RNA sequence: GGCCCGUUCGUCUAUCGGCUAGGACCCAGGAUUUUCAUUCCUGUAAGAGGGGUUCGAUUCCCCUACGGGCUACCA
């Protein structure tokens, strides 16, 4: 019997979650659902200096909006709580002590200033400073100091950190579900701080302890964590949890659309696209960052787009519902290389989803955006006409002629098409339309074309004028459909009053 | 600088040793349309470079180049 899949998304509340984070959450969600497992949200707030008000709520709201809610964790509870590290602080110390007792960790008394100084000194010599198996011999810690002195310093209340004690030269290897075997030698790693002098654990310790306690089976996170994965593997080993160590999968990064580097907030303002799922107002500066939701993107399009950043189904299908993504998802179809973000393709996804919506649904989305009182049925008809030419629902509000008679008329059309005999043609047209009982687009079209052939007129001479009188525009959807939607009375009224203007 | 990861059309990607290198976005052209859009068709465009291994390498190995990540008492 295989154990139940449990994955977690563990952001740190240091600001709004950006789309890279949402993608990580999405892949965790898809993986969990695919295997009938749990998707847990844990808040990693061990660094109180970087805490940002509202960030935690933002994460939860984002997941909910995207339709990928966690079924356990912060905000929803569960058996393994609490799910916020600041509320779990009492848990971590015993593991640090265990490491200390087993000679896998040690106390260090060096101040940040001393370490900074050491780094600068090394840099001048063209070397990189690392607190490791060699340098710790010369620094102030429990491996270099006598037991008495260590005890004295601690008893005196001197500030200290607890560092992990790495072996001098040992190969650490682990299998990454996406990248295969990754091998690093401890000679290239350093003695990471496990416990800070403020008495709080660092990410490294808290993360491993929590993943273990919460019975996490797969750690799916961004590639930026790959370098510290060996350290985590070692921690599992030293804590005696090797057998239940989760599997690792490091996702490729989302890169800037142009140029190089990780996608950042700046790229969004520069390229005119959101990098956050939801609009975010920075509590300190008051600065507002655009969000996909507020910019009019459908969550389905947003999720579909994110899924295809670094993953693909191996088929030619590109449009997926969330359920289909769950069904199709697998870690071995996740790519290894970073993906440049493409805001143009994101719009394309939105366009696709907009077209799949029913006229009724579009009507209900359109309703709050317009200033006119109209019936839902009427809006649905308008939606039918506009959905093929819109990317966002808001694009459908641009033409107001569906709701009120035009007050301005396209000059170019008037100039080029309005001829001496036009008024008489339109008048005859009106008369022809008066006779239509059922003012359907088909009937209007038949009547219109009938009139043209009877009078040996071409479409191009009459239709643009028909259009401009009724809509004010020089181009747009089928005039027969527009006329049918507006109805006989409104169409004729517009024709008549338009005629007065240009007679 | 050191360590790690990566490298197929401009972009996202398919290919798990047999390729005339496929799809999508974008762009261009054509057809349809009163017009715009849609739709349909067509086109442009790729395996970083060099060595191996092999009957055969985009696919496997090595080197170089390039890109990225990490290098905090941040996550």
Coordinates of C-alpha atoms (C1' of nucleotides) in Angstrom, one line a residue:
Chain A
X1 CA 0.0 0.0 0.0
X2 CA 1.4 3.3 -1.0
X3 CA 1.1 6.2 1.4
X4 CA -1.2 9.1 0.9
X5 CA 0.3 11.9 -1.2
X6 CA 0.7 15.1 0.8
X7 CA 2.2 18.2 -0.7
X8 CA 2.6 21.7 0.6
X9 CA 2.9 25.2 -0.7
X10 CA 4.9 27.1 1.8
X11 CA 5.2 30.8 1.0
X12 CA 6.7 33.4 3.2
X13 CA 4.4 36.4 3.8
X14 CA 6.9 39.0 2.7
X15 CA 4.7 40.6 0.0
X16 CA 2.2 39.7 -2.6
X17 CA 2.6 36.2 -4.1
X18 CA 3.7 36.6 -7.7
X19 CA 2.8 34.4 -10.6
X20 CA 5.9 32.2 -10.1
X21 CA 4.6 31.4 -6.7
X22 CA 1.1 30.8 -8.0
X23 CA 2.5 28.4 -10.5
X24 CA 4.4 26.5 -7.8
X25 CA 1.1 26.3 -5.9
X26 CA -0.7 25.2 -9.0
X27 CA 1.7 22.3 -9.7
X28 CA 1.4 21.2 -6.1
X29 CA -2.3 21.3 -6.4
X30 CA -2.4 19.4 -9.6
X31 CA 0.0 16.8 -8.3
X32 CA -2.1 16.4 -5.1
X33 CA -5.4 16.1 -6.9
X34 CA -4.0 13.8 -9.5
X35 CA -3.0 11.4 -6.8
X36 CA -6.0 11.9 -4.6
X37 CA -3.8 13.5 -2.0
X38 CA -3.7 16.6 0.2
X39 CA -2.6 20.1 -0.7
X40 CA -1.5 22.0 2.3
X41 CA -0.8 25.6 2.8
X42 CA 1.9 26.5 5.4
X43 CA 3.0 30.0 6.2
X44 CA 6.8 30.3 6.7
X45 CA 7.1 33.4 8.7
X46 CA 10.3 32.7 10.7
X47 CA 11.7 36.1 9.6
X48 CA 9.6 38.6 11.5
X49 CA 11.7 41.5 10.1
X50 CA 10.3 40.8 6.6
X51 CA 6.7 40.3 7.6
X52 CA 4.3 42.3 5.4
X53 CA 0.8 43.0 6.6
X54 CA -1.9 41.4 4.5
X55 CA 0.5 39.1 2.6
X56 CA -0.9 35.9 4.2
X57 CA -4.5 36.8 3.3
X58 CA -3.3 37.7 -0.1
X59 CA -1.9 34.2 -0.6
X60 CA -5.1 32.6 0.5
X61 CA -7.3 34.9 -1.6
X62 CA -5.1 34.2 -4.6
X63 CA -5.3 30.5 -4.3
X64 CA -9.1 30.7 -3.9
X65 CA -9.5 33.0 -6.8
X66 CA -7.5 30.8 -9.1
X67 CA -9.6 27.9 -8.0
X68 CA -6.8 25.9 -6.5
X69 CA -7.6 26.1 -2.8
X70 CA -5.7 24.1 -0.2
X71 CA -7.7 21.5 1.7
X72 CA -5.6 21.6 4.8
X73 CA -3.4 24.3 6.4
X74 CA -3.5 27.9 7.3
X75 CA -7.1 29.2 7.2
X76 CA -8.8 25.9 6.9
X77 CA -7.1 23.9 9.7
X78 CA -6.2 20.2 9.8
X79 CA -4.7 17.5 12.0
X80 CA -1.2 18.7 11.7
X81 CA -1.6 22.3 12.8
X82 CA -0.8 25.0 13.5
X83 CA 0.2 25.8 10.0
X84 CA 2.0 29.0 10.6
X85 CA 5.6 28.7 11.7
X86 CA 5.4 31.6 14.1
X87 CA 2.8 29.6 16.0
X88 CA 5.1 26.5 16.0
X89 CA 8.1 28.1 17.5
X90 CA 8.1 25.8 20.5
X91 CA 8.4 22.8 18.3
X92 CA 11.8 23.4 16.7
X93 CA 14.2 23.7 19.6
X94 CA 14.2 20.1 20.5
X95 CA 15.4 19.1 17.1
X96 CA 18.2 21.7 17.2
X97 CA 19.1 20.2 20.6
X98 CA 19.1 16.7 19.2
X99 CA 21.5 17.8 16.5
X100 CA 23.7 19.5 19.1
X101 CA 23.7 16.4 21.2
X102 CA 24.7 14.2 18.2
X103 CA 27.5 16.5 17.1
X104 CA 25.7 17.5 14.0
X105 CA 25.4 21.1 15.1
X106 CA 27.2 23.6 17.3
X107 CA 26.9 26.9 19.0
X108 CA 28.6 29.9 17.3
X109 CA 29.2 33.3 19.0
X110 CA 30.5 35.3 16.1
X111 CA 28.6 38.6 15.6
X112 CA 27.2 39.6 12.3
X113 CA 29.7 42.4 12.2
X114 CA 32.6 40.0 12.7
X115 CA 31.3 37.7 9.9
X116 CA 30.8 40.6 7.5
X117 CA 34.4 41.7 8.2
X118 CA 35.6 38.1 7.6
X119 CA 33.7 38.1 4.3
X120 CA 35.2 41.4 3.2
X121 CA 38.7 40.3 4.1
X122 CA 38.3 37.1 2.1
X123 CA 37.0 39.1 -0.8
X124 CA 40.1 41.3 -0.9
X125 CA 42.1 38.2 -1.2
X126 CA 39.9 37.0 -4.1
X127 CA 38.4 34.3 -2.0
X128 CA 34.9 33.5 -0.8
X129 CA 34.3 33.3 2.8
X130 CA 32.3 30.3 4.0
X131 CA 31.6 29.2 7.6
X132 CA 32.6 25.6 7.1
X133 CA 34.6 22.7 8.4
X134 CA 37.9 24.6 7.9
X135 CA 37.1 28.2 9.0
X136 CA 35.1 27.1 12.0
X137 CA 38.3 26.1 13.6
X138 CA 39.3 29.7 13.8
X139 CA 36.0 31.2 14.6
X140 CA 34.2 31.5 17.9
X141 CA 32.1 28.5 18.4
X142 CA 31.7 25.3 20.4
X143 CA 33.9 23.3 18.1
X144 CA 36.9 25.7 18.6
X145 CA 36.2 26.9 22.2
X146 CA 36.5 24.8 25.3
X147 CA 33.4 23.4 26.9
X148 CA 33.8 25.6 29.9
X149 CA 34.1 28.7 27.9
X150 CA 31.1 27.8 25.8
X151 CA 29.1 27.2 29.0
X152 CA 30.3 30.5 30.4
X153 CA 29.3 32.5 27.3
X154 CA 25.9 31.0 27.3
X155 CA 25.4 31.4 31.0
X156 CA 26.4 35.0 30.6
X157 CA 23.6 35.5 28.1
X158 CA 25.9 36.0 25.2
X159 CA 24.1 35.9 21.8
X160 CA 24.7 32.8 19.8
X161 CA 23.4 30.9 16.8
X162 CA 23.2 27.2 16.2
X163 CA 25.0 26.1 13.1
X164 CA 24.8 22.8 11.3
X165 CA 28.0 20.9 11.4
X166 CA 28.8 19.6 7.9
X167 CA 31.4 17.0 7.2
X168 CA 34.6 18.1 5.5
X169 CA 34.3 16.1 2.4
X170 CA 31.3 14.0 1.7
X171 CA 29.1 13.5 -1.3
X172 CA 25.5 14.3 -0.9
X173 CA 23.2 13.0 -3.6
X174 CA 19.5 13.0 -4.1
X175 CA 17.2 12.3 -6.9
X176 CA 15.2 15.2 -8.2
X177 CA 12.0 14.1 -9.9
X178 CA 12.5 16.7 -12.6
X179 CA 16.3 16.8 -13.0
X180 CA 17.5 13.4 -12.0
X181 CA 20.4 12.8 -9.7
X182 CA 22.0 15.9 -8.2
X183 CA 25.3 15.6 -6.5
X184 CA 27.1 18.1 -4.3
X185 CA 30.1 17.7 -2.1
X186 CA 29.9 19.1 1.4
X187 CA 33.2 20.8 0.7
X188 CA 31.3 23.3 -1.4
X189 CA 28.6 23.9 1.2
X190 CA 28.7 25.9 4.4
X191 CA 27.6 25.5 8.0
X192 CA 24.2 27.1 7.7
X193 CA 22.6 28.7 10.6
X194 CA 19.7 26.6 12.0
X195 CA 18.8 28.8 14.9
X196 CA 19.2 32.6 14.9
X197 CA 20.3 34.6 17.8
X198 CA 16.7 35.9 18.2
X199 CA 15.8 32.4 19.3
X200 CA 13.9 31.6 16.1
X201 CA 14.8 28.8 13.7
X202 CA 15.8 29.6 10.1
X203 CA 13.9 28.4 7.1
X204 CA 16.1 25.4 6.7
X205 CA 15.4 23.8 10.1
X206 CA 11.7 24.8 10.3
X207 CA 11.0 23.7 6.8
X208 CA 12.5 20.2 7.4
X209 CA 10.9 19.7 10.8
X210 CA 7.5 20.8 9.5
X211 CA 7.6 18.7 6.4
X212 CA 8.4 15.7 8.5
X213 CA 5.9 16.4 11.1
X214 CA 3.2 17.1 8.5
X215 CA 4.1 13.9 6.7
X216 CA 4.8 15.6 3.4
X217 CA 5.6 13.1 0.7
X218 CA 6.7 15.4 -2.1
X219 CA 8.4 18.7 -2.0
X220 CA 7.6 20.6 -5.2
X221 CA 9.2 24.1 -5.2
X222 CA 11.1 26.6 -7.3
X223 CA 14.5 26.0 -8.7
X224 CA 15.9 28.7 -6.4
X225 CA 15.8 26.0 -3.7
X226 CA 17.9 23.6 -5.6
X227 CA 21.2 24.7 -4.1
X228 CA 20.0 24.2 -0.5
X229 CA 18.4 20.9 -1.2
X230 CA 21.6 18.9 -0.3
X231 CA 21.6 20.7 3.0
X232 CA 18.0 19.6 3.6
X233 CA 18.8 16.0 2.6
X234 CA 21.6 16.0 5.2
X235 CA 19.2 17.4 7.8
X236 CA 16.8 14.5 7.2
X237 CA 19.7 12.2 7.6
X238 CA 21.0 13.7 10.8
X239 CA 17.5 13.9 12.3
X240 CA 17.1 10.2 11.6
X241 CA 14.3 10.7 9.1
X242 CA 16.0 9.4 6.0
X243 CA 13.5 6.7 5.4
X244 CA 10.6 9.1 5.3
X245 CA 12.3 11.8 3.4
X246 CA 10.0 13.4 0.8
X247 CA 10.8 13.3 -2.8
X248 CA 12.0 16.5 -4.3
X249 CA 11.0 18.3 -7.5
X250 CA 12.5 21.6 -8.4
X251 CA 10.5 23.6 -10.9
X252 CA 12.1 25.7 -13.6
X253 CA 11.9 29.5 -13.1
X254 CA 9.7 31.9 -14.9
X255 CA 11.9 34.4 -16.7
X256 CA 11.5 38.0 -17.9
X257 CA 9.8 38.2 -21.3
X258 CA 12.7 40.2 -22.8
X259 CA 16.2 40.0 -21.7
X260 CA 17.4 37.9 -18.9
X261 CA 16.7 37.0 -15.3
X262 CA 13.9 36.0 -13.0
X263 CA 10.6 37.7 -13.6
X264 CA 10.1 40.6 -11.2
X265 CA 7.6 43.3 -10.3
X266 CA 9.5 45.8 -12.5
X267 CA 9.0 43.7 -15.6
X268 CA 5.2 44.0 -15.2
X269 CA 5.2 47.8 -15.1
X270 CA 7.7 47.9 -17.9
X271 CA 5.8 45.5 -20.1
X272 CA 2.3 46.6 -19.1
X273 CA 1.2 43.2 -17.7
X274 CA 0.4 42.1 -14.2
X275 CA 2.9 39.9 -12.4
X276 CA 0.5 39.3 -9.5
X277 CA -2.8 37.3 -9.5
X278 CA -4.7 39.9 -7.6
X279 CA -4.3 43.6 -7.3
X280 CA -2.0 44.5 -4.5
X281 CA -1.6 47.7 -2.5
X282 CA 1.6 48.0 -0.7
X283 CA 0.8 48.8 2.9
X284 CA 4.0 50.9 3.3
X285 CA 4.2 52.9 0.1
X286 CA 0.6 52.7 -1.0
X287 CA 1.8 51.7 -4.4
X288 CA -0.7 49.6 -6.3
X289 CA 0.4 46.7 -8.5
X290 CA -1.9 45.3 -11.2
X291 CA -3.5 41.9 -10.8
X292 CA -4.8 39.4 -13.4
X293 CA -8.2 39.3 -11.8
X294 CA -8.7 43.1 -11.8
X295 CA -7.3 43.4 -15.3
X296 CA -10.1 41.2 -16.5
X297 CA -8.5 37.8 -17.0
X298 CA -10.5 34.7 -16.4
X299 CA -9.1 32.5 -13.7
X300 CA -9.3 29.6 -16.2
X301 CA -7.1 31.4 -18.7
X302 CA -4.7 32.4 -16.0
X303 CA -4.4 28.9 -14.7
X304 CA -4.1 27.4 -18.1
X305 CA -1.4 29.8 -19.1
X306 CA 0.6 29.1 -15.9
X307 CA 0.3 25.4 -16.3
X308 CA 1.9 25.7 -19.7
X309 CA 4.9 27.6 -18.4
X310 CA 7.3 24.7 -17.9
X311 CA 4.8 21.9 -18.4
X312 CA 3.0 20.5 -21.4
X313 CA 0.8 17.5 -21.9
X314 CA 2.7 16.0 -24.8
X315 CA -0.3 16.2 -27.0
X316 CA -1.4 19.1 -29.1
X317 CA -4.2 20.2 -26.8
X318 CA -3.6 23.6 -25.4
X319 CA -6.8 24.6 -23.8
X320 CA -7.5 22.8 -20.6
X321 CA -10.0 23.1 -17.8
X322 CA -8.7 22.7 -14.3
X323 CA -10.1 19.1 -14.2
X324 CA -8.4 18.3 -17.4
X325 CA -5.1 19.7 -16.1
X326 CA -5.4 17.5 -13.0
X327 CA -6.0 14.5 -15.2
X328 CA -3.1 15.2 -17.6
X329 CA -0.6 16.4 -15.1
X330 CA 2.6 14.6 -14.3
X331 CA 5.9 15.7 -13.0
X332 CA 7.9 14.0 -15.6
X333 CA 6.4 16.3 -18.2
X334 CA 7.7 19.3 -16.5
X335 CA 10.6 20.9 -18.4
X336 CA 14.1 21.6 -17.0
X337 CA 14.8 25.0 -18.4
X338 CA 13.4 28.3 -17.4
X339 CA 10.5 29.8 -19.4
X340 CA 10.3 33.3 -20.6
X341 CA 6.9 34.7 -19.7
X342 CA 4.8 35.7 -22.7
X343 CA 2.1 38.3 -22.0
X344 CA 0.8 38.1 -25.5
X345 CA 0.0 34.4 -25.2
X346 CA -1.7 35.0 -21.9
X347 CA -4.1 37.3 -23.8
X348 CA -4.6 34.6 -26.3
X349 CA -5.7 32.1 -23.6
X350 CA -8.1 34.7 -22.3
X351 CA -9.6 35.1 -25.7
X352 CA -10.1 31.4 -26.1
X353 CA -11.9 31.1 -22.8
X354 CA -14.0 34.1 -23.5
X355 CA -15.3 32.5 -26.6
X356 CA -16.1 29.3 -24.8
X357 CA -18.4 31.1 -22.4
X358 CA -22.1 31.0 -23.0
X359 CA -23.9 34.2 -24.1
X360 CA -25.8 34.2 -20.8
X361 CA -22.7 34.0 -18.8
X362 CA -21.0 36.8 -20.7
X363 CA -24.2 38.9 -20.3
X364 CA -24.0 38.6 -16.6
X365 CA -20.3 39.6 -16.6
X366 CA -21.1 42.4 -19.0
X367 CA -24.0 43.8 -17.0
X368 CA -22.0 45.5 -14.2
X369 CA -19.7 47.1 -16.7
X370 CA -22.3 49.1 -18.6
X371 CA -24.2 52.2 -17.6
X372 CA -27.4 51.2 -19.3
X373 CA -30.4 49.4 -17.9
X374 CA -31.0 46.5 -20.3
X375 CA -32.5 43.1 -20.1
X376 CA -30.3 40.0 -19.6
X377 CA -31.7 38.4 -22.8
X378 CA -30.8 41.5 -24.8
X379 CA -27.3 41.5 -23.3
X380 CA -26.9 37.8 -24.2
X381 CA -27.7 38.7 -27.9
X382 CA -25.2 41.5 -27.8
X383 CA -22.6 39.1 -26.3
X384 CA -23.2 36.7 -29.2
X385 CA -22.2 39.3 -31.6
X386 CA -19.2 40.6 -29.7
X387 CA -17.6 37.6 -28.2
X388 CA -15.7 36.8 -31.4
X389 CA -13.9 40.1 -31.4
X390 CA -13.1 40.5 -27.7
X391 CA -10.2 39.4 -25.6
X392 CA -11.7 40.7 -22.3
X393 CA -15.3 41.2 -21.3
X394 CA -14.4 44.9 -21.0
X395 CA -13.7 45.0 -24.7
X396 CA -17.4 44.3 -25.3
X397 CA -18.4 47.6 -23.7
X398 CA -16.6 49.7 -26.2
X399 CA -19.6 50.1 -28.6
X400 CA -22.5 51.9 -26.9
X401 CA -24.7 51.8 -29.9
X402 CA -26.3 48.6 -28.7
X403 CA -27.7 50.6 -25.8
X404 CA -28.4 54.1 -27.2
X405 CA -28.7 55.8 -30.6
X406 CA -25.4 57.1 -31.9
X407 CA -24.6 60.8 -31.6
X408 CA -21.5 60.8 -33.7
X409 CA -21.2 59.3 -37.1
X410 CA -18.0 58.0 -38.7
X411 CA -16.8 60.8 -40.9
X412 CA -14.9 58.7 -43.3
X413 CA -17.8 56.6 -44.2
X414 CA -20.1 59.6 -44.6
X415 CA -17.5 61.3 -46.8
X416 CA -16.9 58.3 -49.0
X417 CA -20.2 56.7 -49.2
X418 CA -22.9 59.3 -48.6
X419 CA -24.0 60.3 -52.1
X420 CA -26.5 62.6 -53.7
X421 CA -29.1 59.7 -54.1
X422 CA -28.4 58.1 -50.7
X423 CA -31.3 59.8 -48.9
X424 CA -33.8 58.5 -51.4
X425 CA -32.3 55.1 -51.2
X426 CA -32.5 55.0 -47.4
X427 CA -36.1 56.3 -47.5
X428 CA -37.1 53.5 -49.8
X429 CA -35.2 51.1 -47.6
X430 CA -37.2 52.3 -44.6
X431 CA -40.4 51.7 -46.5
X432 CA -39.2 48.2 -47.4
X433 CA -38.3 47.4 -43.7
X434 CA -41.7 48.7 -42.5
X435 CA -43.3 45.8 -44.4
X436 CA -41.3 43.2 -42.5
X437 CA -43.5 41.4 -40.0
X438 CA -40.9 39.3 -38.2
X439 CA -37.8 41.5 -38.0
X440 CA -35.3 38.7 -37.9
X441 CA -31.8 39.1 -39.3
X442 CA -32.7 36.6 -42.1
X443 CA -35.8 38.6 -43.1
X444 CA -33.9 41.9 -42.9
X445 CA -31.2 40.5 -45.1
X446 CA -33.6 39.1 -47.6
X447 CA -35.6 42.3 -47.8
X448 CA -32.4 44.3 -48.1
X449 CA -30.9 42.2 -50.9
X450 CA -34.2 42.1 -52.6
X451 CA -34.3 45.9 -52.7
X452 CA -30.7 46.0 -54.0
X453 CA -31.4 43.6 -56.9
X454 CA -34.7 45.3 -57.8
X455 CA -32.9 48.6 -58.0
X456 CA -29.6 47.4 -59.4
X457 CA -27.6 48.6 -56.5
X458 CA -24.5 47.2 -55.0
X459 CA -24.0 46.3 -51.4
X460 CA -21.1 48.7 -51.0
X461 CA -23.2 51.7 -52.0
X462 CA -25.9 51.1 -49.5
X463 CA -24.8 49.0 -46.5
X464 CA -22.1 51.4 -45.2
X465 CA -24.7 54.1 -45.0
X466 CA -27.2 51.8 -43.4
X467 CA -24.5 50.9 -40.8
X468 CA -23.4 54.4 -40.1
X469 CA -26.9 55.7 -39.5
X470 CA -27.8 52.9 -37.1
X471 CA -24.5 52.5 -35.3
X472 CA -22.4 55.5 -36.1
X473 CA -19.6 53.2 -37.1
X474 CA -17.8 52.4 -40.3
X475 CA -17.3 48.8 -39.4
X476 CA -18.5 46.1 -37.1
X477 CA -20.6 42.9 -36.9
X478 CA -23.3 41.9 -39.4
X479 CA -25.7 44.8 -39.9
X480 CA -28.6 42.4 -40.3
X481 CA -28.0 40.9 -36.9
X482 CA -27.5 44.3 -35.4
X483 CA -30.8 45.4 -36.9
X484 CA -32.6 42.3 -35.6
X485 CA -31.2 42.8 -32.1
X486 CA -32.1 46.4 -32.0
X487 CA -35.6 45.6 -33.3
X488 CA -37.7 47.0 -36.0
X489 CA -38.8 50.2 -34.2
X490 CA -35.4 51.2 -33.0
X491 CA -33.7 50.5 -36.3
X492 CA -36.2 52.5 -38.2
X493 CA -36.1 55.3 -35.7
X494 CA -32.4 55.6 -36.1
X495 CA -32.6 55.4 -39.8
X496 CA -35.2 58.2 -39.8
X497 CA -33.4 60.5 -37.4
X498 CA -30.1 59.9 -39.1
X499 CA -31.7 60.8 -42.4
X500 CA -32.7 64.2 -41.0
X501 CA -29.1 64.9 -40.1
X502 CA -27.6 64.2 -43.5
X503 CA -30.4 65.2 -45.8
Chain B
rG1 C1' 34.8 34.5 -8.2
rG2 C1' 32.9 29.5 -6.3
rC3 C1' 29.0 25.8 -6.5
rC4 C1' 24.7 23.9 -8.9
rC5 C1' 21.1 23.8 -12.9
rG6 C1' 20.0 24.6 -17.9
rU7 C1' 20.6 25.4 -23.7
rU8 C1' 15.3 22.9 -30.3
rC9 C1' 11.9 28.4 -34.7
rG10 C1' 11.6 35.7 -31.9
rU11 C1' 8.4 33.2 -27.7
rC12 C1' 6.1 28.5 -25.2
rU13 C1' 7.2 23.7 -26.6
rA14 C1' 7.0 18.1 -29.1
rU15 C1' 10.9 14.6 -30.2
rC16 C1' 12.6 9.6 -24.7
rG17 C1' 19.0 7.0 -31.4
rG18 C1' 16.2 6.7 -37.5
rC19 C1' 13.8 13.8 -39.0
rU20 C1' 11.3 15.7 -45.0
rA21 C1' 12.7 18.4 -36.8
rG22 C1' 5.8 18.6 -35.3
rG23 C1' 2.3 22.1 -32.8
rA24 C1' 0.9 26.8 -30.6
rC25 C1' 1.7 32.3 -30.0
rC26 C1' 3.5 36.3 -32.9
rC27 C1' 4.3 38.1 -37.9
rA28 C1' 3.2 38.0 -43.4
rG29 C1' 0.2 36.5 -47.6
rG30 C1' -4.4 34.4 -49.5
rA31 C1' -9.7 32.8 -49.3
rU32 C1' -14.4 34.2 -47.0
rU33 C1' -16.9 39.0 -45.2
rU34 C1' -20.6 45.3 -47.1
rU35 C1' -16.8 46.4 -43.4
rC36 C1' -13.9 45.1 -38.9
rA37 C1' -13.3 40.7 -36.4
rU38 C1' -13.9 35.5 -36.7
rU39 C1' -13.0 31.1 -39.6
rC40 C1' -10.1 28.4 -43.2
rC41 C1' -5.6 27.8 -46.1
rU42 C1' -0.5 29.1 -47.0
rG43 C1' 4.2 31.0 -45.6
rU44 C1' 8.7 32.8 -42.7
rA45 C1' 11.5 30.7 -38.8
rA46 C1' 15.1 26.2 -34.7
rG47 C1' 18.7 21.7 -32.6
rA48 C1' 25.0 27.3 -29.2
rG49 C1' 30.1 25.6 -31.0
rG50 C1' 33.7 21.7 -30.9
rG51 C1' 35.0 16.8 -29.9
rG52 C1' 33.7 11.7 -29.0
rU53 C1' 30.3 6.9 -28.7
rU54 C1' 27.3 4.6 -32.8
rC55 C1' 25.6 1.9 -39.0
rG56 C1' 23.1 6.4 -37.5
rA57 C1' 22.9 11.6 -33.2
rU58 C1' 18.5 17.1 -31.6
rU59 C1' 18.3 12.8 -28.6
rC60 C1' 24.1 9.5 -24.9
rC61 C1' 29.3 11.3 -23.0
rC62 C1' 33.1 15.2 -22.6
rC63 C1' 35.0 20.2 -23.4
rU64 C1' 34.0 25.3 -24.5
rA65 C1' 30.5 29.2 -24.9
rC66 C1' 26.1 31.3 -23.3
rG67 C1' 22.0 31.8 -19.9
rG68 C1' 20.0 31.2 -15.1
rG69 C1' 19.9 30.1 -9.8
rC70 C1' 22.4 30.1 -5.2
rU71 C1' 26.4 32.0 -2.5
rA72 C1' 22.7 36.1 4.7
rC73 C1' 21.6 35.2 11.9
rC74 C1' 16.0 36.1 3.9
rA75 C1' 12.8 32.7 2.4

